[in-house]
PDB file of C-alpha atoms in Angstrom:
ATOM      1  CA  MET A   1     154.532 154.104  19.469  1.00  0.00           C
ATOM      2  CA  SER A   2     157.029 153.737  16.642  1.00  0.00           C
ATOM      3  CA  GLU A   3     157.235 150.469  14.760  1.00  0.00           C
ATOM      4  CA  GLN A   4     160.601 150.446  13.004  1.00  0.00           C
ATOM      5  CA  HIS A   5     162.306 147.245  14.151  1.00  0.00           C
ATOM      6  CA  GLN A   6     165.783 146.554  12.772  1.00  0.00           C
ATOM      7  CA  ASN A   7     166.092 149.314  10.151  1.00  0.00           C
ATOM      8  CA  ASP A   8     167.329 151.892  12.655  1.00  0.00           C
ATOM      9  CA  ASP A   9     170.158 151.995  15.157  1.00  0.00           C
ATOM     10  CA  PRO A  10     168.797 149.554  17.763  1.00  0.00           C
ATOM     11  CA  ILE A  11     170.021 151.599  20.734  1.00  0.00           C
ATOM     12  CA  ILE A  12     168.355 154.805  19.542  1.00  0.00           C
ATOM     13  CA  TYR A  13     165.292 152.776  18.585  1.00  0.00           C
ATOM     14  CA  VAL A  14     164.958 151.324  22.114  1.00  0.00           C
ATOM     15  CA  MET A  15     165.499 154.748  23.690  1.00  0.00           C
ATOM     16  CA  THR A  16     162.824 156.270  21.428  1.00  0.00           C
ATOM     17  CA  ILE A  17     160.303 153.547  22.277  1.00  0.00           C
ATOM     18  CA  GLN A  18     161.066 154.036  25.975  1.00  0.00           C
ATOM     19  CA  GLN A  19     160.504 157.804  25.758  1.00  0.00           C
ATOM     20  CA  GLU A  20     157.285 157.462  23.753  1.00  0.00           C
ATOM     21  CA  ALA A  21     155.831 154.904  26.164  1.00  0.00           C
ATOM     22  CA  VAL A  22     156.669 156.949  29.256  1.00  0.00           C
ATOM     23  CA  ALA A  23     155.194 160.088  27.642  1.00  0.00           C
ATOM     24  CA  GLN A  24     151.929 158.147  27.230  1.00  0.00           C
ATOM     25  CA  GLY A  25     151.928 157.077  30.889  1.00  0.00           C
ATOM     26  CA  MET A  26     153.127 153.540  30.211  1.00  0.00           C
ATOM     27  CA  LEU A  27     155.871 151.448  31.802  1.00  0.00           C
ATOM     28  CA  PRO A  28     157.863 149.831  28.977  1.00  0.00           C
ATOM     29  CA  MET A  29     159.816 146.628  29.470  1.00  0.00           C
ATOM     30  CA  TRP A  30     161.829 144.502  27.055  1.00  0.00           C
ATOM     31  CA  THR A  31     161.528 140.741  27.368  1.00  0.00           C
ATOM     32  CA  VAL A  32     164.433 138.793  25.888  1.00  0.00           C
ATOM     33  CA  TYR A  33     163.634 135.492  24.163  1.00  0.00           C
ATOM     34  CA  ASP A  34     166.051 132.723  23.186  1.00  0.00           C
ATOM     35  CA  HIS A  35     165.337 131.944  19.522  1.00  0.00           C
ATOM     36  CA  PRO A  36     161.511 132.166  19.622  1.00  0.00           C
ATOM     37  CA  THR A  37     159.533 130.092  17.138  1.00  0.00           C
ATOM     38  CA  ASP A  38     158.693 133.106  14.930  1.00  0.00           C
ATOM     39  CA  ILE A  39     162.381 134.188  14.709  1.00  0.00           C
ATOM     40  CA  PRO A  40     164.274 130.933  15.310  1.00  0.00           C
ATOM     41  CA  ASP A  41     167.704 132.168  14.205  1.00  0.00           C
ATOM     42  CA  LYS A  42     168.018 135.138  16.619  1.00  0.00           C
ATOM     43  CA  PHE A  43     167.724 136.327  20.185  1.00  0.00           C
ATOM     44  CA  VAL A  44     164.796 138.761  20.341  1.00  0.00           C
ATOM     45  CA  ALA A  45     163.882 141.572  22.745  1.00  0.00           C
ATOM     46  CA  ARG A  46     160.180 142.458  22.511  1.00  0.00           C
ATOM     47  CA  CYS A  47     158.714 145.544  24.110  1.00  0.00           C
ATOM     48  CA  HIS A  48     155.751 145.076  26.424  1.00  0.00           C
ATOM     49  CA  VAL A  49     154.004 147.894  28.284  1.00  0.00           C
ATOM     50  CA  VAL A  50     152.074 148.253  31.516  1.00  0.00           C
ATOM     51  CA  MET A  51     149.446 150.972  31.930  1.00  0.00           C
ATOM     52  CA  LYS A  52     146.892 151.298  34.716  1.00  0.00           C
ATOM     53  CA  GLY A  53     147.447 147.716  35.824  1.00  0.00           C
ATOM     54  CA  GLU A  54     146.991 146.272  32.333  1.00  0.00           C
ATOM     55  CA  SER A  55     149.905 144.840  30.388  1.00  0.00           C
ATOM     56  CA  GLY A  56     150.509 143.629  26.889  1.00  0.00           C
ATOM     57  CA  PRO A  57     152.924 143.286  24.001  1.00  0.00           C
ATOM     58  CA  THR A  58     153.666 145.945  21.402  1.00  0.00           C
ATOM     59  CA  ASN A  59     154.836 145.614  17.799  1.00  0.00           C
ATOM     60  CA  ASN A  60     158.320 146.795  18.787  1.00  0.00           C
ATOM     61  CA  TRP A  61     161.311 144.468  18.887  1.00  0.00           C
ATOM     62  CA  ILE A  62     165.022 144.170  18.190  1.00  0.00           C
ATOM     63  CA  THR A  63     167.125 141.120  17.371  1.00  0.00           C
ATOM     64  CA  ALA A  64     170.743 140.012  17.649  1.00  0.00           C
ATOM     65  CA  SER A  65     172.713 136.925  16.745  1.00  0.00           C
ATOM     66  CA  THR A  66     174.076 136.591  20.276  1.00  0.00           C
ATOM     67  CA  LEU A  67     172.687 137.166  23.737  1.00  0.00           C
ATOM     68  CA  THR A  68     175.765 139.231  24.600  1.00  0.00           C
ATOM     69  CA  SER A  69     175.082 141.615  21.699  1.00  0.00           C
ATOM     70  CA  LEU A  70     171.432 142.016  22.632  1.00  0.00           C
ATOM     71  CA  ARG A  71     172.333 142.686  26.260  1.00  0.00           C
ATOM     72  CA  MET A  72     174.875 145.297  25.191  1.00  0.00           C
ATOM     73  CA  MET A  73     172.240 147.134  23.129  1.00  0.00           C
ATOM     74  CA  LEU A  74     169.760 147.195  26.006  1.00  0.00           C
ATOM     75  CA  ARG A  75     172.434 148.257  28.511  1.00  0.00           C
ATOM     76  CA  MET A  76     173.619 151.053  26.197  1.00  0.00           C
ATOM     77  CA  ALA A  77     170.003 152.234  25.941  1.00  0.00           C
ATOM     78  CA  GLY A  78     170.096 152.770  29.717  1.00  0.00           C
ATOM     79  CA  LEU A  79     168.036 149.764  30.780  1.00  0.00           C
ATOM     80  CA  THR A  80     168.529 147.458  33.766  1.00  0.00           C
ATOM     81  CA  CYS A  81     168.256 143.676  33.634  1.00  0.00           C
ATOM     82  CA  LEU A  82     165.856 141.676  35.808  1.00  0.00           C
ATOM     83  CA  ARG A  83     166.333 137.931  36.099  1.00  0.00           C
ATOM     84  CA  ARG A  84     163.681 135.613  34.762  1.00  0.00           C
ATOM     85  CA  SER A  85     161.075 134.168  37.072  1.00  0.00           C
ATOM     86  CA  PRO A  86     160.895 130.368  37.413  1.00  0.00           C
ATOM     87  CA  GLN A  87     157.276 130.657  36.193  1.00  0.00           C
ATOM     88  CA  ASP A  88     158.313 132.337  32.916  1.00  0.00           C
ATOM     89  CA  ASP A  89     158.080 130.517  29.611  1.00  0.00           C
ATOM     90  CA  ALA A  90     161.227 128.495  28.868  1.00  0.00           C
ATOM     91  CA  LYS A  91     162.083 130.769  25.901  1.00  0.00           C
ATOM     92  CA  ILE A  92     162.265 133.865  28.165  1.00  0.00           C
ATOM     93  CA  VAL A  93     165.824 134.700  29.192  1.00  0.00           C
ATOM     94  CA  GLU A  94     165.281 137.940  31.150  1.00  0.00           C
ATOM     95  CA  THR A  95     163.464 141.276  31.166  1.00  0.00           C
ATOM     96  CA  TRP A  96     164.922 144.780  30.970  1.00  0.00           C
ATOM     97  CA  LEU A  97     163.435 147.970  32.441  1.00  0.00           C
TER      98      LEU A  97
END
């Protein structure tokens, strides 16, 4: 899958990653983090994929200064928000499919 991060339009970038993952038989999901330790000044959405019961992270992510901005990007890319699970890491805000 593409690894372009912030250099492209984030909405088109997310849509492209989604299409590439689905074409390869994967279920992509974007997990939103509240200022993770590796990017402490931003909200971050990282793409994870599920394939044949196995799941894992990818090298694909987008960032925004505010949670509202990040949510808008993911919504405009056609994704739907799922609430976080109580068992999720404290830095996880939500996941988008």
